[in-house]
Tab-separated table of C-alpha atoms in Angstrom:
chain	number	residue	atom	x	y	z
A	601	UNK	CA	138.551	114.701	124.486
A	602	UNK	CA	138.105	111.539	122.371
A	603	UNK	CA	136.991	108.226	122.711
A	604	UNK	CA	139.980	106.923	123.797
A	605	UNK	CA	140.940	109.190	126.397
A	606	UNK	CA	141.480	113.087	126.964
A	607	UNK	CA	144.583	115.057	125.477
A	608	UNK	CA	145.624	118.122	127.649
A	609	UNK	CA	148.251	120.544	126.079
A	610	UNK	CA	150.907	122.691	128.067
A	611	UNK	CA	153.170	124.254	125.189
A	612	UNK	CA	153.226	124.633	121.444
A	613	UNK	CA	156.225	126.049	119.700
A	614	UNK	CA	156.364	126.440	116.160
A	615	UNK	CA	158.891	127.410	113.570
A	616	UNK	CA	157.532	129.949	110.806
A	617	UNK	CA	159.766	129.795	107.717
A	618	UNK	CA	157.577	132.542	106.181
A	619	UNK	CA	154.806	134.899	106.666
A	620	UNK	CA	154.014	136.665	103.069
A	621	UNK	CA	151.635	139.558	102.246
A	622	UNK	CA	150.686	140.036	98.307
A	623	UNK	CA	149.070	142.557	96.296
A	624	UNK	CA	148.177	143.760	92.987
A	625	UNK	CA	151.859	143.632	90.898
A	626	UNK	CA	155.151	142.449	92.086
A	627	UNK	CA	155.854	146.300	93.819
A	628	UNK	CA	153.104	145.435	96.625
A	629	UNK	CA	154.786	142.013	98.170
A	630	UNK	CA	156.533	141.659	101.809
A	631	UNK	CA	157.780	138.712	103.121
A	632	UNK	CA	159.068	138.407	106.601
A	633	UNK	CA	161.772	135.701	107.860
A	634	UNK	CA	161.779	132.651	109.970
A	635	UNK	CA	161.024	133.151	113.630
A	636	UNK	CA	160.037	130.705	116.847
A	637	UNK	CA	156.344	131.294	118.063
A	638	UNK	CA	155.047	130.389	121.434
A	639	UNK	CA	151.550	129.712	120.268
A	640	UNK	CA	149.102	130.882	123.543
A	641	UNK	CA	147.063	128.040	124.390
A	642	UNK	CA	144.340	130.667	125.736
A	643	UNK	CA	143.699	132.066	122.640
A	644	UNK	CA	145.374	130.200	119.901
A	645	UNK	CA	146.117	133.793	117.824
A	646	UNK	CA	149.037	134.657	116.004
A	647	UNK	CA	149.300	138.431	115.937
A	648	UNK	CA	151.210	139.542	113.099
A	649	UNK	CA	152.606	142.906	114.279
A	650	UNK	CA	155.700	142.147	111.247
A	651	UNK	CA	152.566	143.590	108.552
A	652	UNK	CA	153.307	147.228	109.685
A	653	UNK	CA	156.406	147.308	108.625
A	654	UNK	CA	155.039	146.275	105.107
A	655	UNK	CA	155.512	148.911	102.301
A	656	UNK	CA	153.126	151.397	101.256
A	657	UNK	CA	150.424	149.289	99.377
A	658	UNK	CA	146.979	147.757	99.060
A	659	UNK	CA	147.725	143.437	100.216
A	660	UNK	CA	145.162	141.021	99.239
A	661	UNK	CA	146.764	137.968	100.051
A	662	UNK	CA	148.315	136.554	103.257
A	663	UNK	CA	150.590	133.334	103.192
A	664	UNK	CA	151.776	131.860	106.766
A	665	UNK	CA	153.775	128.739	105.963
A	666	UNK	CA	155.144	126.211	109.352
A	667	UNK	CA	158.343	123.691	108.218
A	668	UNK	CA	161.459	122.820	108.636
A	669	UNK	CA	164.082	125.102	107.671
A	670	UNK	CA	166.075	122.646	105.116
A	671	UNK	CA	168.596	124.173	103.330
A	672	UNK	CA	168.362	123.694	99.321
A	673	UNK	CA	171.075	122.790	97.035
A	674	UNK	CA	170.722	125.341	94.537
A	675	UNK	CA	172.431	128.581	95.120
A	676	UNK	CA	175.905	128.228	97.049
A	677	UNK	CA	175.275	132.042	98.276
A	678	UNK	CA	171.646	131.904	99.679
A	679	UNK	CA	172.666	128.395	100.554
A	680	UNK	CA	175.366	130.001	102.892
A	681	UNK	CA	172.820	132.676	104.047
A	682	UNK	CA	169.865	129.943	104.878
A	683	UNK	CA	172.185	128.007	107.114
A	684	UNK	CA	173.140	130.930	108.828
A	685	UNK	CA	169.584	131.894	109.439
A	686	UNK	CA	168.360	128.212	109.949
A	687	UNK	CA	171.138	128.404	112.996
A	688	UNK	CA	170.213	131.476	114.339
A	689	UNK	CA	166.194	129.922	115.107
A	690	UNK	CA	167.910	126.929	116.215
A	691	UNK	CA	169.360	128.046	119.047
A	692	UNK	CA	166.527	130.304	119.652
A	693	UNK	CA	164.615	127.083	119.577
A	694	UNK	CA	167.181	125.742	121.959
A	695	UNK	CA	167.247	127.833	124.010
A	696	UNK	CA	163.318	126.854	125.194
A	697	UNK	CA	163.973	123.085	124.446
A	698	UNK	CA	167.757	122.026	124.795
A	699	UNK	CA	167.168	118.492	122.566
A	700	UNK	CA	165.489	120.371	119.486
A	701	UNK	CA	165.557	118.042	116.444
A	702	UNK	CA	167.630	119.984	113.711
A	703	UNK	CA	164.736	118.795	111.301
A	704	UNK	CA	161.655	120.005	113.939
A	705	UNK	CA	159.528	122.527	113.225
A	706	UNK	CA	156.914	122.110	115.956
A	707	UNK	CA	156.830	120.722	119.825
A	708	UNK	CA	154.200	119.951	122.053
A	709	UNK	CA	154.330	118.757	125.608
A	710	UNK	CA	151.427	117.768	127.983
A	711	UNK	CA	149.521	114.656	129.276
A	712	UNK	CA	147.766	111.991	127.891
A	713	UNK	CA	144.661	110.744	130.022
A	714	UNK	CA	143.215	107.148	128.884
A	715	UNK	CA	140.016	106.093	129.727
A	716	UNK	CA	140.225	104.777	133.230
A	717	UNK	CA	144.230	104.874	133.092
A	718	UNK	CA	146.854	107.640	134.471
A	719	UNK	CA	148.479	110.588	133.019
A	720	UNK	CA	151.051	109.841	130.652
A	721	UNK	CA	153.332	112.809	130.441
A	722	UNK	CA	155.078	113.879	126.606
A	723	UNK	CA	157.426	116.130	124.548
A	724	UNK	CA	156.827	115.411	121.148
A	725	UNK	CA	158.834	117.060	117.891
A	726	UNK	CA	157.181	117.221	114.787
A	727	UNK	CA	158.270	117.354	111.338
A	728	UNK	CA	155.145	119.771	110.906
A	729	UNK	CA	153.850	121.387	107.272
A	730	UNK	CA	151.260	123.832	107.899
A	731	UNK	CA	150.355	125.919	105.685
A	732	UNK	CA	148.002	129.279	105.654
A	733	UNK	CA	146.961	131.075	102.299
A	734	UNK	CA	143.945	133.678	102.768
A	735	UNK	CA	142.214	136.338	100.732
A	736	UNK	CA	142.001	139.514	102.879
A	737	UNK	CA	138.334	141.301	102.455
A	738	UNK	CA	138.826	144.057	102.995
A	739	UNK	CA	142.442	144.384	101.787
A	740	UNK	CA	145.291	145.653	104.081
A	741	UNK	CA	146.143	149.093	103.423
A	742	UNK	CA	149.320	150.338	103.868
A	743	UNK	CA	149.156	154.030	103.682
A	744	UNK	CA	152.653	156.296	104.310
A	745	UNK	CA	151.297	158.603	106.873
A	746	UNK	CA	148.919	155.918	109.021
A	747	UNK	CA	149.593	152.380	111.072
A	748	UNK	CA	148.069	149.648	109.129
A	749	UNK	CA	145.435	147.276	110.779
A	750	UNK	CA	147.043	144.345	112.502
A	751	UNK	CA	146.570	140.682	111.141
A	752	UNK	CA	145.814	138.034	113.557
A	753	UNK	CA	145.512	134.422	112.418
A	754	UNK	CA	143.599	132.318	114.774
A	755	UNK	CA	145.052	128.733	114.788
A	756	UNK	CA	142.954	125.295	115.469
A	757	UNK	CA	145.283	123.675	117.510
A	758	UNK	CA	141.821	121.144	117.917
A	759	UNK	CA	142.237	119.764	114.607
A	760	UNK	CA	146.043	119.018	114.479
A	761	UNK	CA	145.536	116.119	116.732
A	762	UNK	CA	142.702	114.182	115.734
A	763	UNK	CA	142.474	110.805	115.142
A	764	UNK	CA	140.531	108.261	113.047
A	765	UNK	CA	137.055	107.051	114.741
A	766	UNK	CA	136.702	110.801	117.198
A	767	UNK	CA	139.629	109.463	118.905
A	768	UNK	CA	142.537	111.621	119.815
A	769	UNK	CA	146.180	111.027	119.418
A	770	UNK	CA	148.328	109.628	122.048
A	771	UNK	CA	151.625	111.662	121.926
A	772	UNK	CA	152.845	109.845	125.218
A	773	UNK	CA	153.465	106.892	122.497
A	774	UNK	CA	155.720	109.460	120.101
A	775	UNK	CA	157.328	111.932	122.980
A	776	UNK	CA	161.435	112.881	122.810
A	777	UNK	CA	162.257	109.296	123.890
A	778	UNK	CA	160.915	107.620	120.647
A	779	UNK	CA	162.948	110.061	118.700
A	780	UNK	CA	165.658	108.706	120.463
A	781	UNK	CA	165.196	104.978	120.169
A	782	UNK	CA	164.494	105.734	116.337
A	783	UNK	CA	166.043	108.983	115.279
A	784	UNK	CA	162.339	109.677	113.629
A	785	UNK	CA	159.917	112.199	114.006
A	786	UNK	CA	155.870	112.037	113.610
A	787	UNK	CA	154.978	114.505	110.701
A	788	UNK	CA	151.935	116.983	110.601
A	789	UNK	CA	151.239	118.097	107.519
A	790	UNK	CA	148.062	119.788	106.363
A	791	UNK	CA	146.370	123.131	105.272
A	792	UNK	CA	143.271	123.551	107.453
A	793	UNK	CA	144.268	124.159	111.168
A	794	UNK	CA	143.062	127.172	110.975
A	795	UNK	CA	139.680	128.713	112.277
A	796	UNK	CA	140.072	131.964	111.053
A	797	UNK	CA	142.605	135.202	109.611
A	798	UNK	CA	140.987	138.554	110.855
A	799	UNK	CA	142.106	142.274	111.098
A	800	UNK	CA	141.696	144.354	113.970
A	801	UNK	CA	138.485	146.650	112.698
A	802	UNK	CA	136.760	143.180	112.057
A	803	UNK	CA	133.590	143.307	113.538
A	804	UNK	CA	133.070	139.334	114.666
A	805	UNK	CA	134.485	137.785	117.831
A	806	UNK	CA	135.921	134.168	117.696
A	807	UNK	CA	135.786	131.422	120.500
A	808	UNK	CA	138.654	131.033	122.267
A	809	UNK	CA	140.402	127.423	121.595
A	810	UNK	CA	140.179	125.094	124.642
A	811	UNK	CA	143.330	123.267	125.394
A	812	UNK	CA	141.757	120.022	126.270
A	813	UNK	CA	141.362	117.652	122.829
């Protein structure tokens, strides 16, 4: 809620180009692929279940990284094997949201309450940069013989959609239709909508994220 009116969320979907563990010398790094997360609006957590299949190792460094998936220039090869890929979560996307911007990386539908006004109902792509980089204390063993612990990253959906003067922003004025009229979309770009990364022997408890901005 802000002071121009309340924001209620029904959906987030994001596209992760890249979830990346690090260690101590080039033999203890694992990245994973791009993939299409339904962000839960109860709890805002990203469980990353991908860190067991990690290689044996000690991690000290996770990197979770939201964008588009734009194809570079450089290589013809991994060129051909990006645009494969970037199809492949497009139609995944698709499949939830039939009018997914090729250069999305985030949705988010809901209302739009104004002080004193009506719902205003949206769907609003993004051209979203978020980006996660966190020291893991105590590291993430990997051992051969044992499951490692599980990562969850626990997202602040609160912060993405703040406004100047503890307002909140009005989607309902950027929803699919003005991507239509202008073949734009709003861009989120930023490095600290996030509350929290934690492992599952962690011994503190964190809020669950109301849904209501």
């Amino acid at each position: 809620m802000g002071q121009n009116g309340t924001l209620q969320l029904t959906d987030i979907r994001l596209i992760v180009s890249e979830t990346e563990l690090e260690g101590r010398g080039e033999e203890t790094e694992f990245e994973t692929g791009a993939s299409v997360l339904d962000l839960s609006l109860d709890t805002s957590q990203v469980s990353l279940s991908s860190a067991q299949r990690a290689p044996t190792g000690s991690y000290t460094t996770l990197e979770f990284e939201v964008e588009n998936l734009e194809v570079e220039d450089d290589d013809p090869g991994e060129e051909e094997d990006e645009g494969q890929n970037f199809d492949a979560i497009l139609t995944e996307a698709r499949d939830a949201y039939s009018n997914w911007p090729r250069q999305a990386s985030m949705v988010a539908t809901g209302t739009f309450v104004p002080n004193g006004g009506s719902p205003q109902s949206f769907t609003t792509f993004f051209d979203a940069e978020i980006e996660v980089e966190r020291t893991l204390n105590p590291p993430l063993q990997v051992t051969q013989d044992g499951t490692p612990r599980s990562l969850t990253i626990q997202l602040n959906p609160s912060r993405w959609f703040q406004d100047s003067g503890n307002k909140v922003r009005d989607l309902s004025q950027v929803d699919y239709a003005y991507y239509q009229e202008t073949g734009r979309l709003p861009s989120l770009e930023f490095e600290n909508g996030v509350a929290d990364v934690d492992s599952d022997d962690d011994d503190d408890d964190d809020d669950d994220d109301d849904d209501d901005y």
